[in-house]
XYZ file of C-alpha atoms in Angstrom:
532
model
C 0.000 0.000 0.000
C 0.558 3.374 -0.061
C 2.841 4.026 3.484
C 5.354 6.324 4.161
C 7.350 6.523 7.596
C 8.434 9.672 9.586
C 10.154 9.900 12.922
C 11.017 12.585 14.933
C 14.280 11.840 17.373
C 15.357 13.649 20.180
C 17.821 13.084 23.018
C 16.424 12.437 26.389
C 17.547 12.618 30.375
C 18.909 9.015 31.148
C 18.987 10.375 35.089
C 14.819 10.965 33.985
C 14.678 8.131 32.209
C 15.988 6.175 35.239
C 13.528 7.804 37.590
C 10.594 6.744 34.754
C 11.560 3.008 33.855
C 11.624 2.814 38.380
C 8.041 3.697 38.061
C 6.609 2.852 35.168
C 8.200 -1.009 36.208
C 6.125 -0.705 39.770
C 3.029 0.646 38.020
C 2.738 -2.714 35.424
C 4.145 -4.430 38.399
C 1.037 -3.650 40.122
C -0.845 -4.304 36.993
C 0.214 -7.808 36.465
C -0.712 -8.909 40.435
C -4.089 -7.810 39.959
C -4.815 -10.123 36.657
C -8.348 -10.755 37.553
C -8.765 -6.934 36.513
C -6.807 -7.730 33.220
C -8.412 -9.321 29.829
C -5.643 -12.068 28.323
C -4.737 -9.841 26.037
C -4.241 -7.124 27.857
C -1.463 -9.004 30.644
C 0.140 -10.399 27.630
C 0.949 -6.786 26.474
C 1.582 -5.539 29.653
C 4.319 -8.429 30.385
C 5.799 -7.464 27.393
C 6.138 -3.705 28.347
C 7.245 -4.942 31.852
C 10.288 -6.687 30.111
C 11.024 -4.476 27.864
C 11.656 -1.841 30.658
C 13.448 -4.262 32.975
C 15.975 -4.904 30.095
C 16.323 -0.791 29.241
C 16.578 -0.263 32.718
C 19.650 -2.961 33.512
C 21.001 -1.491 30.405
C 21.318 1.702 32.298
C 22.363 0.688 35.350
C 25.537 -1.398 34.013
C 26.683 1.042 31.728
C 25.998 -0.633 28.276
C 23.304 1.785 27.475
C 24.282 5.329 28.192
C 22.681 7.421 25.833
C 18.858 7.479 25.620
C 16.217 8.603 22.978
C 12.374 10.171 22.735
C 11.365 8.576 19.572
C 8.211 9.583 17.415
C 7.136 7.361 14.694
C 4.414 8.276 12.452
C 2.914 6.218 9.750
C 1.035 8.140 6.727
C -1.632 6.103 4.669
C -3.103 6.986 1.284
C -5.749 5.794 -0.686
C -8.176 6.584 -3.888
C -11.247 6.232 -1.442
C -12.228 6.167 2.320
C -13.235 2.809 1.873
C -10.047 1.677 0.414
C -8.181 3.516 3.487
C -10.887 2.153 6.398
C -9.499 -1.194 4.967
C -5.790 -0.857 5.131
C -6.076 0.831 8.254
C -7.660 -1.915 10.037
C -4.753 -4.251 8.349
C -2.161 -1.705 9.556
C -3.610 -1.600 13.124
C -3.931 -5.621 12.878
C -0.054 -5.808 11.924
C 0.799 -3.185 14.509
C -0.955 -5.159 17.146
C 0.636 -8.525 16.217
C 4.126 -7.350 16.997
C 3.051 -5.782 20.299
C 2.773 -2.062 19.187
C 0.009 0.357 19.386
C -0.897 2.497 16.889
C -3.348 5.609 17.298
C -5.504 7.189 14.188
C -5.749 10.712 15.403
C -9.346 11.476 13.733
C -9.914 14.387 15.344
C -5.829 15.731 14.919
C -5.681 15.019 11.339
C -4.284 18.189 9.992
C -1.845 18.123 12.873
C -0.219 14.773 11.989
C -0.034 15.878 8.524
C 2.365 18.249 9.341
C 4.540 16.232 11.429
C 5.287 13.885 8.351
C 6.106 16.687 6.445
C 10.221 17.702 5.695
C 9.986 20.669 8.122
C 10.974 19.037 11.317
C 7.568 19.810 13.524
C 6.179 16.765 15.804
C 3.270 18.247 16.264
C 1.430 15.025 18.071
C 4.635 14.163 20.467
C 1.637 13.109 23.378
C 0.834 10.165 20.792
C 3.731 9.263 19.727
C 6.757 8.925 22.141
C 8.855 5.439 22.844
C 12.043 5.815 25.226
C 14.841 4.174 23.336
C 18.349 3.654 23.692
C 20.752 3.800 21.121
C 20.962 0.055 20.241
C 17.443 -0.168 19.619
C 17.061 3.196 18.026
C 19.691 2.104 15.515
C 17.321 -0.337 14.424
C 14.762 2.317 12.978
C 17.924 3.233 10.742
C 17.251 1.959 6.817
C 20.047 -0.179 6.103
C 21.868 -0.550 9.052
C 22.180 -3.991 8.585
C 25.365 -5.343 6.820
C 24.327 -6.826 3.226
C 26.913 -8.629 1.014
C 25.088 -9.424 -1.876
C 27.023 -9.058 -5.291
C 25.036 -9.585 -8.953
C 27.378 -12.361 -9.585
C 29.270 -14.948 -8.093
C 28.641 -17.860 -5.943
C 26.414 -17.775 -2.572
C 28.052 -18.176 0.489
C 25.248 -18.891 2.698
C 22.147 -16.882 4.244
C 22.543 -13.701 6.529
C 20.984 -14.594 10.157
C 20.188 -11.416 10.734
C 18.424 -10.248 7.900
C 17.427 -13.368 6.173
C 18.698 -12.355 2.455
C 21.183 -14.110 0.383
C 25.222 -13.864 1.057
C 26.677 -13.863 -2.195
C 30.276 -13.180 -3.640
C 31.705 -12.532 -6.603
C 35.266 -12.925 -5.158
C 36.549 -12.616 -8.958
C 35.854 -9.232 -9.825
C 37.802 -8.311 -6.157
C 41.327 -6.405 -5.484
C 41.876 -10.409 -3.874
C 40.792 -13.714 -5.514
C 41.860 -15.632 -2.041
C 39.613 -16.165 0.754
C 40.822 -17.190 4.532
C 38.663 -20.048 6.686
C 39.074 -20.556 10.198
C 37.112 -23.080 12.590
C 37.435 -25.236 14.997
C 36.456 -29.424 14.722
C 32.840 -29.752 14.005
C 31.608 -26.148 13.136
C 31.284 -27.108 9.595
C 34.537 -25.683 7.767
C 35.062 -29.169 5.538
C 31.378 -28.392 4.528
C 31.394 -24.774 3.859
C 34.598 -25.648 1.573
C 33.700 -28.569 -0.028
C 30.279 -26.713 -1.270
C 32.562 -23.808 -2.527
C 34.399 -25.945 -4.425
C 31.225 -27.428 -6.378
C 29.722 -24.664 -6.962
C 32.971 -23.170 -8.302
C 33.194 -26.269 -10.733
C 29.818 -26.035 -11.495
C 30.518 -22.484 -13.011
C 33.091 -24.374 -14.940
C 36.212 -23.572 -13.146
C 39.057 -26.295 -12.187
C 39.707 -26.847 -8.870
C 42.457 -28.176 -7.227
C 42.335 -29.483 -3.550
C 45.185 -30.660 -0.913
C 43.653 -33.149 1.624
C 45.360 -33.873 4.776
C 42.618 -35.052 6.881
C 40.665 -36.936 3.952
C 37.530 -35.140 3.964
C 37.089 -34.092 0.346
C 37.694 -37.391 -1.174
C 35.144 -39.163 -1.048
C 32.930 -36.081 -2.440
C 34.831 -35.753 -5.147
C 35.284 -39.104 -6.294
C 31.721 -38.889 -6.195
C 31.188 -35.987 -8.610
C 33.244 -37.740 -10.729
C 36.464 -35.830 -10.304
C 40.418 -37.046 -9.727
C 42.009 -38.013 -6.211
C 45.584 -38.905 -6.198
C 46.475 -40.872 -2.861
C 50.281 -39.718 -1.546
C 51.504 -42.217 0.433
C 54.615 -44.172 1.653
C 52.864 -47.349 -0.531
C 51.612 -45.833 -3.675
C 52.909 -45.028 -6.876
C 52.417 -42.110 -7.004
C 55.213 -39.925 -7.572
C 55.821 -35.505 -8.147
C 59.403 -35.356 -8.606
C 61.021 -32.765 -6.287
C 64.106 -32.254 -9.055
C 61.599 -31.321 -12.010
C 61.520 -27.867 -13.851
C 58.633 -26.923 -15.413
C 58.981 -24.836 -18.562
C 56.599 -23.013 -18.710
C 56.142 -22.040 -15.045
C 55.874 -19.068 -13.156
C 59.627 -17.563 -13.475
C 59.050 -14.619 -10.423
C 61.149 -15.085 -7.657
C 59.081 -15.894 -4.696
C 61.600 -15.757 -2.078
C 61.141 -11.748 -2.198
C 59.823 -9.663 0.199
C 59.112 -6.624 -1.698
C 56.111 -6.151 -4.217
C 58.678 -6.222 -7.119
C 58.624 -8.975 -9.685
C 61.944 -9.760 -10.637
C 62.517 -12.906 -12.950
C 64.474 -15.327 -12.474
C 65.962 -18.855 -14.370
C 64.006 -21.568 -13.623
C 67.126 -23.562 -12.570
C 68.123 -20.902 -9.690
C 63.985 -21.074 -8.675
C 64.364 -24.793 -8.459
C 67.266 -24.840 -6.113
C 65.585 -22.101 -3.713
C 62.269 -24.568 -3.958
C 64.108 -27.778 -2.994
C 66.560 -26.080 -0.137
C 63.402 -25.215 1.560
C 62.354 -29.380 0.874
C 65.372 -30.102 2.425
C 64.963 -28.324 5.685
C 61.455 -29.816 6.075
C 62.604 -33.227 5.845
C 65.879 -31.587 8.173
C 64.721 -29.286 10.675
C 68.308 -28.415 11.843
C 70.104 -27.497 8.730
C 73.014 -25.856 9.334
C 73.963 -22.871 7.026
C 77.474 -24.786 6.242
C 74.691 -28.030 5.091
C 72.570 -25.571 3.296
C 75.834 -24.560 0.956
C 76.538 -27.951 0.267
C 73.218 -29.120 -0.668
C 73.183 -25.894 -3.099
C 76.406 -27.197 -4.712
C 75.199 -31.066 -5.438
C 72.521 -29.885 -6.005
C 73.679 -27.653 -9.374
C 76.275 -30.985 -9.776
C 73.326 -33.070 -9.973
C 71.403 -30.830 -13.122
C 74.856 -30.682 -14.472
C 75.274 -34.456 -15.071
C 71.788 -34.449 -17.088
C 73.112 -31.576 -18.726
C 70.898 -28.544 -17.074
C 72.563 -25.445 -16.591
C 71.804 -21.571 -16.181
C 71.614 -21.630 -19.752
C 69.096 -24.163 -20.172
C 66.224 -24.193 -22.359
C 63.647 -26.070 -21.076
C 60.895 -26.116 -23.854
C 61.624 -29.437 -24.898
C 62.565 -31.645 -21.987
C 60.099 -34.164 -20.542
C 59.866 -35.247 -17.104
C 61.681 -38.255 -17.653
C 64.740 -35.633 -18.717
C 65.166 -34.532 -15.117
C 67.313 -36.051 -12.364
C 65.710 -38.083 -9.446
C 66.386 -38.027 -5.684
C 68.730 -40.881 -6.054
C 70.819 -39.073 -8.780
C 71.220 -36.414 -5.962
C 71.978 -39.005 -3.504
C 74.730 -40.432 -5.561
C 76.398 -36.826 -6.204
C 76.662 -36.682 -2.310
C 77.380 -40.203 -1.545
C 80.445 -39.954 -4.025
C 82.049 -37.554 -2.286
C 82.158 -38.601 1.161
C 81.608 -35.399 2.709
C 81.921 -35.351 6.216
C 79.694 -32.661 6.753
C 76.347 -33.790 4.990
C 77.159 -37.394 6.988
C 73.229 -36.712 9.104
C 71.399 -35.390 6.223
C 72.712 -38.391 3.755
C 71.064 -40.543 6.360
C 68.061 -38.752 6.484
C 67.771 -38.593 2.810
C 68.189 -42.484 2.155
C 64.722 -42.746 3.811
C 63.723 -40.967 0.827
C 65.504 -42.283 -1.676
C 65.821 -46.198 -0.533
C 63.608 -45.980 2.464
C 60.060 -45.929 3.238
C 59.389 -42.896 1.539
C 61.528 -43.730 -1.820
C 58.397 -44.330 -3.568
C 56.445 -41.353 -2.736
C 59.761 -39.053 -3.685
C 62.025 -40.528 -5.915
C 60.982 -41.506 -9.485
C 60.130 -39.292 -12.103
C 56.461 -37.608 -12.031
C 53.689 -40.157 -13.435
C 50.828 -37.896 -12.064
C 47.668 -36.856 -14.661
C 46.021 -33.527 -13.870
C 43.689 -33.721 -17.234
C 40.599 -33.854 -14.764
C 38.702 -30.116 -14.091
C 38.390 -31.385 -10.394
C 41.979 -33.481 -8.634
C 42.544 -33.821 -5.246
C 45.505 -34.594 -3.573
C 44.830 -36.726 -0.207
C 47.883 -36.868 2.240
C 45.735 -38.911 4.818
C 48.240 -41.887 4.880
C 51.140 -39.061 5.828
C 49.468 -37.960 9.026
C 51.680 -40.180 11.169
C 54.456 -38.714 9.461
C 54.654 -35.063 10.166
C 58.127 -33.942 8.126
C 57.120 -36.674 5.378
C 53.522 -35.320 5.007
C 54.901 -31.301 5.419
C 57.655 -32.407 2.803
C 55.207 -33.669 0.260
C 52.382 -31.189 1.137
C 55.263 -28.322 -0.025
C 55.732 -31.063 -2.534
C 52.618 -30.842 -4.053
C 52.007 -27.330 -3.399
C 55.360 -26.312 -5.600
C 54.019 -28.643 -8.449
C 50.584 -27.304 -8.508
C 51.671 -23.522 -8.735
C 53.385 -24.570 -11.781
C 50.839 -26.302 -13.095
C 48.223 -23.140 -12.478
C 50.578 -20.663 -14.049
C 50.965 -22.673 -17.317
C 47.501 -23.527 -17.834
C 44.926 -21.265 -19.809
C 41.390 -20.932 -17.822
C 40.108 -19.720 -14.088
C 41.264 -22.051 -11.553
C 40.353 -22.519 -7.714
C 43.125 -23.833 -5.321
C 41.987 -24.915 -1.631
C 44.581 -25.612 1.106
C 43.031 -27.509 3.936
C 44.876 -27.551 7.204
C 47.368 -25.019 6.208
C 48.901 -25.006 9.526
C 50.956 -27.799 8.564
C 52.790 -25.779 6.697
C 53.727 -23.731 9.347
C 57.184 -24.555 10.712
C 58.775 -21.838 12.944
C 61.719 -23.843 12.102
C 61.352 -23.517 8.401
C 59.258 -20.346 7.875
C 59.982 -20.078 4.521
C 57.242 -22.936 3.159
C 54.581 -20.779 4.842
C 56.033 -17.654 2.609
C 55.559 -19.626 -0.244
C 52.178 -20.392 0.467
C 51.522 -16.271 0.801
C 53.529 -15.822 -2.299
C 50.597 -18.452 -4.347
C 48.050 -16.896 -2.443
C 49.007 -13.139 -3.112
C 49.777 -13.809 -6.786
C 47.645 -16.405 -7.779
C 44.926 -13.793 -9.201
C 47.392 -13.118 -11.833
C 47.119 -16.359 -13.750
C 43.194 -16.130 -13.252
C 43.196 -17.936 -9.943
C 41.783 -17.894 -6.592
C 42.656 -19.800 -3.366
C 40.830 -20.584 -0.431
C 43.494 -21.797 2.638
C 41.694 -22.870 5.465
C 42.725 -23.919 9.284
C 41.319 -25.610 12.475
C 44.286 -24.578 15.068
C 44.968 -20.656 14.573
C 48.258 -20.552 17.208
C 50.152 -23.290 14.976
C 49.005 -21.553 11.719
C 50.892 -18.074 13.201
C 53.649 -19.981 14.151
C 55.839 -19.324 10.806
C 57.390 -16.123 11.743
C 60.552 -14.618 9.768
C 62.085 -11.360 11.753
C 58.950 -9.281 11.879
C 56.964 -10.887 8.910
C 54.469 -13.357 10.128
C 53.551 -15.337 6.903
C 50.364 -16.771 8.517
C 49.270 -13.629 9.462
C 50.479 -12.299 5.991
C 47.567 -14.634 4.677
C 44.959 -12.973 6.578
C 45.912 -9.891 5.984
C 45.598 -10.519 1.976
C 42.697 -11.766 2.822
C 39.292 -9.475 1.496
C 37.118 -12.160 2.032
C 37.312 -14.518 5.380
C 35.209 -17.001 6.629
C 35.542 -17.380 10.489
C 33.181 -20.072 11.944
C 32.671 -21.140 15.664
C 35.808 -20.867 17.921
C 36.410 -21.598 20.991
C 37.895 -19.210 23.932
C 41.670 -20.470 23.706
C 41.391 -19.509 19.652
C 39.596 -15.968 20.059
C 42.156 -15.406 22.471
C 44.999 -15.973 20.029
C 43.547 -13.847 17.271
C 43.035 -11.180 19.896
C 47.157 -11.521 21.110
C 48.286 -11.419 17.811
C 45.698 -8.923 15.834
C 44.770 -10.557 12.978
C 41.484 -9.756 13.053
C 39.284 -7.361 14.647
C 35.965 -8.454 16.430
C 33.286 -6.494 18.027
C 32.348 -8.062 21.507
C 28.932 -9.148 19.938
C 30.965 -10.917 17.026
C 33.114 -12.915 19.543
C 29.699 -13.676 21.483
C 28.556 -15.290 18.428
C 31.432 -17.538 17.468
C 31.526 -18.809 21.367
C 27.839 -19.930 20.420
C 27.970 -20.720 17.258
C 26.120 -23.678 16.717
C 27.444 -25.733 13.152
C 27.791 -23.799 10.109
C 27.273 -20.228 11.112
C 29.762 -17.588 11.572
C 31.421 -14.077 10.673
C 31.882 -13.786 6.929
C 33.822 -10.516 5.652
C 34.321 -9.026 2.347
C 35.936 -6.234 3.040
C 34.577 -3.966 5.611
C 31.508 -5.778 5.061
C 30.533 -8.404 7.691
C 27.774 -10.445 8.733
C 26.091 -13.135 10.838
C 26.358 -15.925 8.384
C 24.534 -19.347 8.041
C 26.361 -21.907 5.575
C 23.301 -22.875 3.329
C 23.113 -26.431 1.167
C 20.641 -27.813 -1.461
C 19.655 -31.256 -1.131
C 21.827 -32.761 -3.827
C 25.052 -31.111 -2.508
C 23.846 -32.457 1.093
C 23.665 -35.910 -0.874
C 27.197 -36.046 -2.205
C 28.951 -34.613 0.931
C 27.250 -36.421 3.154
């Protein structure tokens, strides 16, 4: 119908407003003991004005509500005939009275509440009017002080609890392709990413997924995508010692925003010294040195050089792990005695067949998955083939044509205070991956081990966040909102934290920006079907 809204705001006395809730709360006090003088409707309102003020007036009294409001609202029907405005009058009142507010039709003021709905700031009917407010509830009368993220296109993230509408991202026409996910066990984070990832594919995107935990797998087998099982007894084998041509060539061992390009050769030595000290979490610098020279022995005996061109090699042209064991083995050296021993576990050991070979791994499907599962008793063999991986998937998404997704499950793995600079490559993907047409989602269950890469004053897990337009931050606990609190990666109102403390599964804080809202991960029934 034809309804326009006016209100008229002023500031009020909270010492008055004290002294008014004290009586007003005996007076329906006194109401309310003498029901028999009530009708059923008339207690139920009253009971509702009774709590009403007892929660405005402990509001007051603690602090959390110190300034306080005289609000007029006025509501202005028009129609083509009395009739038509008897009828949506009654409605009106009938609406009104549903949601425990009275409204008065001054017939005999008309003229008077005309002009108090007109733009020249005169309440005219303030004795019919008034409503004591503070400043939280007043806010509510505001249009559109609720958050909305709701983009044209894009992919929906989930429903917004507080208003009801649609949560939905186009994270591809962003500054940042890369979204952040925290949550603890069991508040739905597996879900919220393994519905992001369909619905990305759906829009006919390739995704690529590392899976520590095992938890996309099974969904993915079932849509009919790749998963490639790592482990000590497969066959499976990414070759640590292979160059890809057509690779990204920017030197991601820089901290400055400058792109400088290097040889692939010098890129693949940086790449594999940071292997090395995953698989060694004591390298000495004196080791380090070494390793760099067999290293550039070992590409020499296949012929690779600084002055290599790589367009035509295939991966069977590259050296193994063995032909680097050799190179060391040969020479006896004292010093690399403790690493050579180390390394034969991944050469000849339990690991040989999950390291050294050349790589025999297919990435023709639009959705692969990587599943480190059988690693997880194996913490530097599962962090040394999750960098693994990691390393031969960047090149993979910088040589291939078309939008690609990347997800990173339990990227705290990847965060070794020993080795911090594995977590800097991970920023480095995630910063630049928009380049190449890419976007990367790197999620997390235990926020104090994900900050736990720290170089000098450059946190690399914090670096993430930071980079980070869009985050998804699901129920935590109090030990986790603590840590994010000490170390100021994100800021949270006390009613945000409240939330995440009661989050119940699949709701949480999701950000775009300075854009943020109560968020409910939604699901149709066929997605429920195939992850679950």
């Amino acid at each position: 119908e034809n309804l326009s809204i006016s209100y008229h705001i002023e500031p009020a006395s909270p010492v008055k407003m004290l002294n008014s809730l004290n009586r007003s709360i005996m007076d329906l006090d006194t109401r309310l003991k003498g029901k028999n003088s009530l009708t059923p409707q008339r207690a139920i309102e009253t009971q509702q004005e009774l709590e009403s003020s007892m929660e405005l007036l402990a509001k007051l009294q603690d602090g959390t509500s110190s300034k306080v409001f005289t609000v007029h609202m006025y509501l202005h029907l028009q129609a083509d005939s009395l009739k038509q405005l008897d009828r949506i009058t009654g409605r009106l009142q009938g609406i009104l009275s549903r949601v425990g507010v009275k409204g008065y039709a001054p017939k005999c003021e008309m003229l008077e509440g005309f002009y108090s709905i007109l733009p020249i700031a005169e309440n005219t009917l303030p004795q019919w009017t008034y409503r004591t407010m503070d400043s939280e509830a007043l806010s509510s009368t505001f249009l559109f002080d609720e958050s909305e993220i709701f983009h044209h296109n894009g992919v929906m993230k989930g429903i917004n609890k507080t208003t009801g509408s649609l949560v939905v991202v186009d994270q591809y026409a962003l500054d940042s392709h890369s979204e952040f996910v925290v949550g603890k066990t069991g508040k739905g984070k597996t879900f919220y990413m393994l519905k992001d990832m369909m619905r990305y594919w759906m829009q006919g995107l390739q995704v690529f997924a590392i899976d520590p935990e095992r938890q996309f797998s099974k969904t993915i087998k079932r849509l009919g995508g790749q998963v490639i099982y790592l482990s000590a007894m497969s066959n499976t084998i990414i070759n640590p010692l292979e160059i890809r041509y057509y690779a990204d060539r920017a030197d991601l061992d820089r901290d400055d925003e400058e792109e400088v390009e290097v040889h692939l050769l010098f890129q693949k030595i940086q790449r594999l010294k940071i292997f090395f000290k995953l698989i060694k979490k004591d390298m000495t610098p004196l080791e380090n040195a070494l390793i760099e020279r067999y290293l550039l022995k070992t590409y020499e005996d296949k012929g690779i050089t600084f002055e290599t061109d790589f367009s035509q090699f295939k991966a069977t042209d590259y050296p193994i792990l063995k032909d680097f064991y050799d190179a060391i083995d040969t020479k006896k050296q004292p010093e690399l005695k403790h690493f050579k021993e180390i390394l034969w576990m991944y050469v000849e050991g339990s690991n040989s067949r999950l390291f050294n070979g050349h790589t025999n791994v297919d990435l023709s499907s639009d959705m692969i998955c990587f599943d480190l599962k059988n690693l997880e008793e194996e913490a530097d063999s599962q962090q040394a083939a999750m960098y693994n991986v990691l390393s031969f998937l960047w090149d993979e998404i910088t040589q291939r044509e078309g939008t690609k997704r990347l997800y990173v499950d339990e990227a705290h793995i990847m965060a070794d205070p020993n080795n911090p600079r594995a977590m800097k490559f991970l920023f480095q993907i995630y910063k630049r991956i928009r380049k190449y047409k890419g976007g990367a989602t790197v999620a997390t269950q235990q926020i104090s081990d994900y900050l736990s890469a720290i170089e000098g004053n450059r946190n690399y897990g914090k670096a993430i966040i930071a980079n980070s337009i869009c985050r998804m931050i699901l129920g935590l606990d109090t030990t986790d909102l603590e840590d994010i609190k000490s170390n100021r990666v994100l800021e949270l109102s006390e009613e945000e934290q409240t939330i995440l403390l009661k989050a119940k599964r699949g709701e949480g804080i999701y950000v775009v920006d300075n854009d943020r809202v109560h968020i409910e991960v939604d699901h149709t029934p066929d997605e429920m079907k195939l992850i679950d």
